[in-house]
Coordinates of C-alpha atoms in Angstrom, one line a residue:
M142 CA 1.1 -0.3 6.8
S143 CA 3.9 1.5 4.9
V144 CA 7.3 1.7 6.7
R145 CA 7.6 5.5 6.7
K146 CA 3.9 6.4 7.2
K147 CA 2.3 7.1 10.6
F148 CA -0.9 5.9 10.1
V149 CA 6.6 1.6 -7.1
Y150 CA 8.0 -0.1 -11.0
T151 CA 9.8 0.8 -14.2
A152 CA 9.4 3.9 -16.3
L153 CA 6.3 3.7 -18.4
S154 CA 5.0 6.3 -20.8
L155 CA 3.4 9.4 -19.4
S156 CA 0.2 8.7 -21.3
L157 CA -0.3 5.4 -19.5
F158 CA -0.7 7.1 -16.2
T159 CA -2.5 10.3 -17.0
V160 CA -5.9 8.7 -16.8
P161 CA -8.3 10.2 -14.3
A162 CA -10.4 8.6 -11.6
L163 CA -13.7 7.6 -13.1
S164 CA -16.8 8.9 -11.5
A165 CA -18.2 6.5 -8.9
C166 CA -21.2 4.4 -10.1
G167 CA -24.4 6.2 -9.5
A168 CA -22.7 9.3 -8.0
D169 CA -24.8 12.4 -7.7
K170 CA -23.7 14.8 -10.3
A171 CA -24.7 17.7 -8.1
S172 CA -21.9 16.7 -5.7
E173 CA -19.2 16.8 -8.4
P174 CA -16.7 19.8 -8.1
T175 CA -17.2 22.6 -10.6
K176 CA -14.5 23.1 -13.3
A177 CA -13.3 26.1 -11.5
E178 CA -12.9 24.2 -8.2
S179 CA -11.1 21.3 -10.1
S180 CA -8.8 23.7 -11.8
Q181 CA -7.9 25.4 -8.5
K182 CA -7.1 22.1 -6.8
D183 CA -5.0 21.0 -9.8
G184 CA -3.1 24.3 -9.6
S185 CA -2.5 23.8 -5.9
M186 CA -1.3 20.2 -6.5
K187 CA 1.1 21.4 -9.2
E188 CA 2.6 24.0 -6.8
N189 CA 3.1 21.3 -4.2
V190 CA 4.9 19.1 -6.7
K191 CA 7.0 22.1 -7.7
S192 CA 8.1 22.5 -4.1
M193 CA 9.1 18.8 -4.0
Q194 CA 11.1 19.2 -7.2
K195 CA 13.0 22.1 -5.6
T196 CA 13.8 20.0 -2.5
L197 CA 14.9 17.1 -4.7
A198 CA 17.2 19.5 -6.6
A199 CA 18.7 20.6 -3.3
L200 CA 19.2 17.0 -2.4
Q201 CA 21.0 16.5 -5.8
A202 CA 23.2 19.4 -5.1
G203 CA 24.2 17.8 -1.8
L204 CA 25.0 14.6 -3.7
D205 CA 27.1 16.4 -6.2
K206 CA 29.2 17.8 -3.3
K207 CA 29.0 14.6 -1.4
D208 CA 27.5 16.5 1.5
E209 CA 25.9 13.7 3.5
K210 CA 24.3 16.0 6.1
K211 CA 22.6 18.1 3.4
V212 CA 21.4 15.0 1.6
V213 CA 19.9 13.5 4.7
A214 CA 18.2 16.9 5.6
Q215 CA 16.7 17.3 2.2
G216 CA 15.6 13.7 2.0
K217 CA 13.7 14.1 5.2
K218 CA 12.2 17.3 4.1
L219 CA 11.1 15.7 0.8
N220 CA 9.4 12.9 2.8
D221 CA 7.6 15.5 5.0
Q222 CA 6.3 17.3 1.9
W223 CA 5.1 14.1 0.3
L224 CA 3.2 13.1 3.5
S225 CA 1.5 16.5 3.4
Y226 CA 0.5 16.4 -0.2
E227 CA 0.0 12.7 -1.0
T228 CA -3.7 12.5 -0.1
E229 CA -4.6 15.1 -2.8
I230 CA -2.3 13.5 -5.3
R231 CA -3.6 10.0 -4.6
E232 CA -7.2 11.1 -5.2
K233 CA -6.5 13.0 -8.4
Y234 CA -3.9 10.8 -10.0
P235 CA -3.9 7.4 -8.2
L236 CA -1.6 5.6 -10.7
L237 CA 0.9 8.5 -10.9
Y238 CA 0.8 8.6 -7.1
T239 CA 1.6 4.9 -6.9
D240 CA 4.6 5.4 -9.3
A241 CA 6.0 8.2 -7.2
E242 CA 5.5 6.3 -4.0
K243 CA 7.6 3.5 -5.3
Y244 CA 10.7 5.7 -5.3
L245 CA 10.0 8.3 -2.6
Q246 CA 9.5 5.6 0.1
P247 CA 12.9 3.8 -0.5
L248 CA 14.6 7.2 -0.9
Y249 CA 13.4 8.1 2.6
N250 CA 14.5 4.7 3.9
E251 CA 18.0 5.3 2.6
V252 CA 18.5 8.7 4.1
T253 CA 17.4 7.5 7.5
K254 CA 19.8 4.6 7.6
E255 CA 22.7 4.7 10.0
K256 CA 25.2 4.3 7.1
V257 CA 24.0 6.4 4.2
D258 CA 24.7 5.1 0.7
L259 CA 25.0 8.2 -1.5
D260 CA 25.3 6.1 -4.7
K261 CA 22.0 4.3 -3.9
I262 CA 20.3 7.6 -3.1
Q263 CA 21.5 9.0 -6.5
E264 CA 20.1 6.0 -8.3
I265 CA 16.7 6.3 -6.6
G266 CA 16.7 10.1 -6.9
V267 CA 16.8 9.9 -10.7
Q268 CA 13.6 7.8 -10.7
A269 CA 11.9 9.9 -8.1
G270 CA 12.7 13.0 -10.3
R271 CA 11.1 11.3 -13.3
S272 CA 8.0 10.5 -11.3
L273 CA 7.7 14.1 -10.0
D274 CA 8.1 15.4 -13.6
Q275 CA 5.2 13.2 -14.6
L276 CA 3.1 14.6 -11.8
A277 CA 4.1 18.2 -12.7
N278 CA 3.0 17.7 -16.3
A279 CA -0.1 15.5 -15.6
K280 CA -3.3 16.5 -17.3
K281 CA -6.7 15.1 -16.9
A282 CA -7.7 13.0 -19.9
A283 CA -11.1 11.8 -21.0
A284 CA -12.0 8.7 -19.1
K285 CA -13.1 5.5 -20.9
T286 CA -16.0 3.8 -19.2
S287 CA -17.7 0.5 -20.0
E288 CA -20.0 -2.0 -18.4
A289 CA -17.0 -4.3 -17.8
L290 CA -15.2 -1.6 -15.8
D291 CA -18.3 -0.7 -13.9
K292 CA -18.8 -4.4 -13.0
A293 CA -15.1 -4.6 -12.0
V294 CA -15.6 -1.8 -9.5
A295 CA -18.8 -3.4 -8.2
D296 CA -17.2 -6.9 -7.9
Y297 CA -14.2 -5.6 -6.1
K298 CA -16.3 -3.5 -3.7
T299 CA -18.2 -6.7 -2.9
Y300 CA -14.9 -8.6 -2.3
V301 CA -13.7 -5.8 0.1
E302 CA -16.9 -5.8 2.1
E303 CA -16.8 -9.6 2.4
Q304 CA -13.2 -9.5 3.6
T305 CA -14.0 -6.8 6.0
E306 CA -16.8 -8.8 7.5
E307 CA -14.4 -11.7 8.1
L308 CA -11.9 -9.2 9.5
V309 CA -14.4 -8.2 12.1
K310 CA -15.1 -11.8 13.0
T311 CA -11.5 -12.9 13.3
T312 CA -10.5 -9.8 15.1
T313 CA -13.2 -10.5 17.7
A314 CA -11.9 -14.0 18.1
F315 CA -8.4 -12.5 18.6
T316 CA -9.5 -9.9 21.1
D317 CA -11.7 -12.3 23.0
A318 CA -8.6 -14.5 23.6
V319 CA -6.6 -11.5 24.7
R320 CA -9.2 -10.5 27.2
A321 CA -9.3 -14.1 28.4
N322 CA -5.5 -14.0 28.9
D323 CA -5.2 -17.0 26.6
A324 CA -1.9 -16.3 24.9
E325 CA -1.7 -19.5 22.7
K326 CA -5.2 -19.0 21.4
A327 CA -4.5 -15.3 20.8
K328 CA -1.4 -16.1 18.8
F329 CA -3.3 -18.4 16.5
A330 CA -6.2 -15.9 16.1
Y331 CA -3.8 -13.1 15.4
G332 CA -2.5 -14.7 12.2
Q333 CA -6.0 -15.3 11.0
A334 CA -7.1 -11.7 11.5
R335 CA -4.0 -10.4 9.8
V336 CA -4.9 -12.2 6.6
Y337 CA -8.2 -10.2 6.1
Y338 CA -6.6 -6.9 6.9
E339 CA -3.7 -7.4 4.5
R340 CA -6.1 -8.3 1.7
I341 CA -7.9 -5.0 1.9
E342 CA -4.9 -2.9 2.9
P343 CA -5.1 -0.3 0.1
I344 CA -8.7 0.6 1.0
A345 CA -7.9 0.5 4.8
E346 CA -4.9 2.8 4.3
S347 CA -7.1 5.4 2.5
F348 CA -8.7 6.1 5.9
G349 CA -5.8 8.0 7.3
D350 CA -7.2 8.3 10.8
L351 CA -8.0 4.6 11.2
D352 CA -5.1 2.8 9.7
P353 CA -2.6 4.1 12.3
K354 CA -4.8 3.0 15.1
I355 CA -5.2 -0.5 13.6
D356 CA -1.9 -1.2 11.9
A357 CA 0.8 1.1 13.2
R358 CA 4.1 -0.5 14.2
E359 CA 6.2 0.5 17.1
N360 CA 7.9 3.9 16.3
D361 CA 5.4 4.7 13.6
V362 CA 3.5 6.7 16.1
S363 CA 4.3 8.1 19.6
A364 CA 4.4 5.5 22.4
D365 CA 1.2 7.0 24.1
E366 CA -0.7 6.7 20.8
W367 CA 0.4 3.2 19.8
S368 CA -2.4 0.7 19.6
G369 CA -3.8 -1.9 17.3
F370 CA -2.6 -5.3 16.2
H371 CA 1.1 -4.7 16.5
R372 CA 0.8 -3.4 20.1
I373 CA -0.7 -6.7 21.2
E374 CA 1.7 -8.6 18.9
K375 CA 4.6 -7.2 20.9
A376 CA 3.0 -8.2 24.2
L377 CA 2.4 -11.8 23.0
W378 CA 5.7 -12.6 21.3
K379 CA 8.2 -10.3 23.0
D380 CA 6.9 -9.3 26.5
G381 CA 5.3 -12.7 27.0
S382 CA 2.4 -11.2 29.0
L383 CA -1.1 -9.9 28.1
E384 CA -1.3 -7.8 31.3
G385 CA -3.0 -4.5 30.4
M386 CA -3.8 -5.5 26.9
A387 CA -7.6 -5.7 27.4
T388 CA -7.9 -2.0 26.9
Y389 CA -6.1 -2.3 23.5
A390 CA -8.2 -5.2 22.6
D391 CA -11.4 -3.2 23.2
Q392 CA -10.1 -0.3 21.2
L393 CA -9.1 -2.6 18.3
D394 CA -12.6 -3.9 18.2
K395 CA -14.0 -0.4 18.0
D396 CA -11.6 0.7 15.3
V397 CA -12.2 -2.4 13.1
A398 CA -16.0 -1.9 13.4
E399 CA -15.6 1.7 12.4
L400 CA -13.5 0.7 9.4
Q401 CA -16.2 -1.7 8.3
G402 CA -18.7 1.2 8.4
E403 CA -16.4 3.5 6.4
I404 CA -15.9 0.8 3.8
K405 CA -19.6 0.3 3.3
N406 CA -19.9 3.9 2.3
V407 CA -16.7 4.3 0.3
K408 CA -17.1 5.0 -3.5
L409 CA -14.4 3.4 -5.5
T410 CA -13.2 4.1 -9.1
S411 CA -11.6 1.9 -11.7
T412 CA -8.2 3.6 -11.5
Q413 CA -8.2 3.5 -7.7
V414 CA -8.9 -0.2 -7.9
V415 CA -5.9 -0.9 -10.1
A416 CA -3.7 1.5 -8.2
G417 CA -4.6 -0.4 -5.1
S418 CA -3.3 -3.6 -6.5
M419 CA 0.0 -1.9 -7.5
E420 CA 0.3 -0.4 -3.9
L421 CA -0.2 -3.9 -2.4
L422 CA 2.6 -5.4 -4.5
N423 CA 4.9 -2.4 -4.3
E424 CA 4.7 -2.2 -0.5
A425 CA 5.2 -5.9 -0.3
A426 CA 8.3 -5.8 -2.6
I427 CA 9.8 -2.7 -1.0
S428 CA 9.1 -2.8 2.7
K429 CA 7.5 -6.0 3.8
V430 CA 10.2 -8.2 2.5
T431 CA 12.5 -6.6 5.1
G432 CA 10.6 -8.5 7.8
E433 CA 9.7 -5.3 9.7
E434 CA 5.9 -5.6 9.4
E435 CA 5.7 -8.6 11.8
R436 CA 8.9 -8.0 13.7
Y437 CA 7.8 -10.0 16.8
S438 CA 5.6 -12.8 15.4
H439 CA 7.6 -13.2 12.2
I440 CA 4.5 -14.2 10.3
D441 CA 5.5 -11.9 7.4
L442 CA 4.8 -14.6 4.8
V443 CA 1.2 -14.6 6.0
D444 CA 1.0 -10.9 5.2
L445 CA 2.8 -11.3 1.8
A446 CA 0.5 -14.1 0.7
A447 CA -2.6 -12.0 1.7
N448 CA -1.2 -9.0 -0.2
V449 CA -0.9 -11.2 -3.3
E450 CA -4.4 -12.6 -2.8
G451 CA -5.8 -9.1 -2.5
S452 CA -4.1 -8.0 -5.6
Q453 CA -5.2 -11.1 -7.5
A454 CA -8.8 -10.3 -6.5
I455 CA -8.4 -6.9 -8.3
Y456 CA -6.9 -8.7 -11.3
H457 CA -9.9 -11.1 -11.5
A458 CA -12.3 -8.1 -11.3
I459 CA -10.8 -6.3 -14.2
L460 CA -10.0 -9.5 -16.2
P461 CA -13.0 -9.3 -18.6
A462 CA -12.1 -5.7 -19.6
L463 CA -8.4 -6.6 -19.9
T464 CA -8.9 -9.7 -21.9
D465 CA -10.9 -7.8 -24.4
K466 CA -8.2 -5.1 -24.7
N467 CA -5.0 -7.1 -24.3
P468 CA -5.2 -10.9 -24.0
D469 CA -1.4 -11.3 -24.1
L470 CA -1.1 -9.2 -20.9
S471 CA -3.8 -11.3 -19.3
N472 CA -1.8 -14.5 -20.0
Q473 CA 1.4 -12.8 -18.7
L474 CA -0.4 -11.9 -15.4
D475 CA -1.8 -15.4 -15.1
T476 CA 1.7 -16.8 -15.4
E477 CA 3.3 -14.3 -12.9
F478 CA 0.5 -14.8 -10.3
N479 CA 0.9 -18.5 -10.6
Q480 CA 4.7 -18.3 -10.3
L481 CA 4.5 -16.2 -7.1
T482 CA 1.9 -18.4 -5.6
E483 CA 4.1 -21.4 -6.3
T484 CA 7.0 -19.7 -4.6
L485 CA 5.0 -18.9 -1.5
T486 CA 3.6 -22.4 -1.4
K487 CA 7.2 -23.7 -0.8
Y488 CA 7.1 -22.0 2.6
K489 CA 3.7 -23.4 3.7
Q490 CA 3.6 -25.1 7.1
G491 CA 0.2 -26.6 7.9
D492 CA -2.4 -23.9 7.5
S493 CA 0.2 -21.1 7.8
Y494 CA 3.8 -20.4 6.8
V495 CA 7.2 -20.9 8.2
A496 CA 8.7 -18.0 10.3
Y497 CA 10.1 -15.3 8.0
T498 CA 13.4 -15.4 9.8
T499 CA 14.1 -18.9 8.4
L500 CA 14.3 -17.6 4.8
S501 CA 17.8 -17.0 3.3
K502 CA 18.8 -13.7 1.6
E503 CA 18.4 -15.5 -1.8
Q504 CA 14.9 -16.6 -1.0
V505 CA 13.9 -13.1 0.1
R506 CA 15.4 -11.6 -3.0
E507 CA 13.4 -14.1 -5.2
L508 CA 10.2 -13.0 -3.5
S509 CA 11.1 -9.3 -3.9
Q510 CA 11.9 -9.7 -7.6
Q511 CA 8.7 -11.6 -8.3
L512 CA 6.6 -9.0 -6.5
S513 CA 8.3 -6.1 -8.3
S514 CA 7.8 -7.8 -11.7
L515 CA 4.1 -8.5 -11.0
S516 CA 3.6 -4.9 -9.9
E517 CA 5.1 -3.7 -13.2
S518 CA 2.8 -6.0 -15.2
M519 CA -0.3 -4.8 -13.2
A520 CA 0.7 -1.2 -14.0
Q521 CA 0.3 -2.0 -17.7
T522 CA -3.4 -2.7 -17.1
A523 CA -4.0 1.0 -17.0
E524 CA -4.4 0.8 -20.8
I525 CA -7.9 -0.5 -20.3
F526 CA -9.0 3.0 -19.3
Q527 CA -7.9 4.5 -22.6

């Protein structure tokens, strides 16, 4: 779950990202929006983006005057706007959404720090402005479809369903141990269940009502609403007691089962699949390397490895189409995935990984750089839609 949400990459050409979401395989044409409805929604989105551009301009004015209070206020306002508009943008332009998210998320992180770095905010703000400009000027382009892309979507959907089935099983093992008050067994099962959730995280996060229930961290939601994996994680590793956790275990079972039902019915598109891979890598490179995701258990490397595996599953799904279009990029991605896997392997300990707190700043930086580079390379796969 993203740091700033309650429930990323270098500048590429505009044409690379102005590809639309392809119609889901076998979708009923009668359910498709009319041209008038589509135009109206597009206009609404553009107005929302324009509002964000005005807020960013106000933030820039604050930077010019070195008015820290104004910068912080406008940065928080920009985040609130993005949270209000992002669902529509993500559905309409998933790759452009992912690009904007890469800069808007760290910008918000910077303005909420105790010590605000105006120079850093200036640097991120320039890239955020570029991303918003792309969204403001985005136009729907004719989608390229092929049997290879259709098969990629079908193969990835199968992968997600298989991972979700394992998520249900491992979550049940975890919650059974919680209800039995077996802390050691629960700690072991927790790590196993987290793998399957992290592999399908982009899909899980698309269900805005379920993701906060399952994956919210402390302070992501109000105390009386906090539930899910991390609520029990805190009880296990910080509080040292499972007293009262049976209720949360029961709710987690229900929420994960509901997620499985939603995933069975979800209709994916090619661009959403690729954007999902970028989101996994971006979030890992930006927020998860901070160690905040698993702040009590410190199994962040388990999450990071699962994110990479989930992204690689997407890469393998689109590989036939990509190899036909750009074999050099395929080779580059093979190399980068292998390098990152080798780096993670250095930290293996038995069937799991060492505690994230044992890594040095240099080791964390290496992981972050490799994740960012891989995300940029995955972004280039958008060319297979053109």
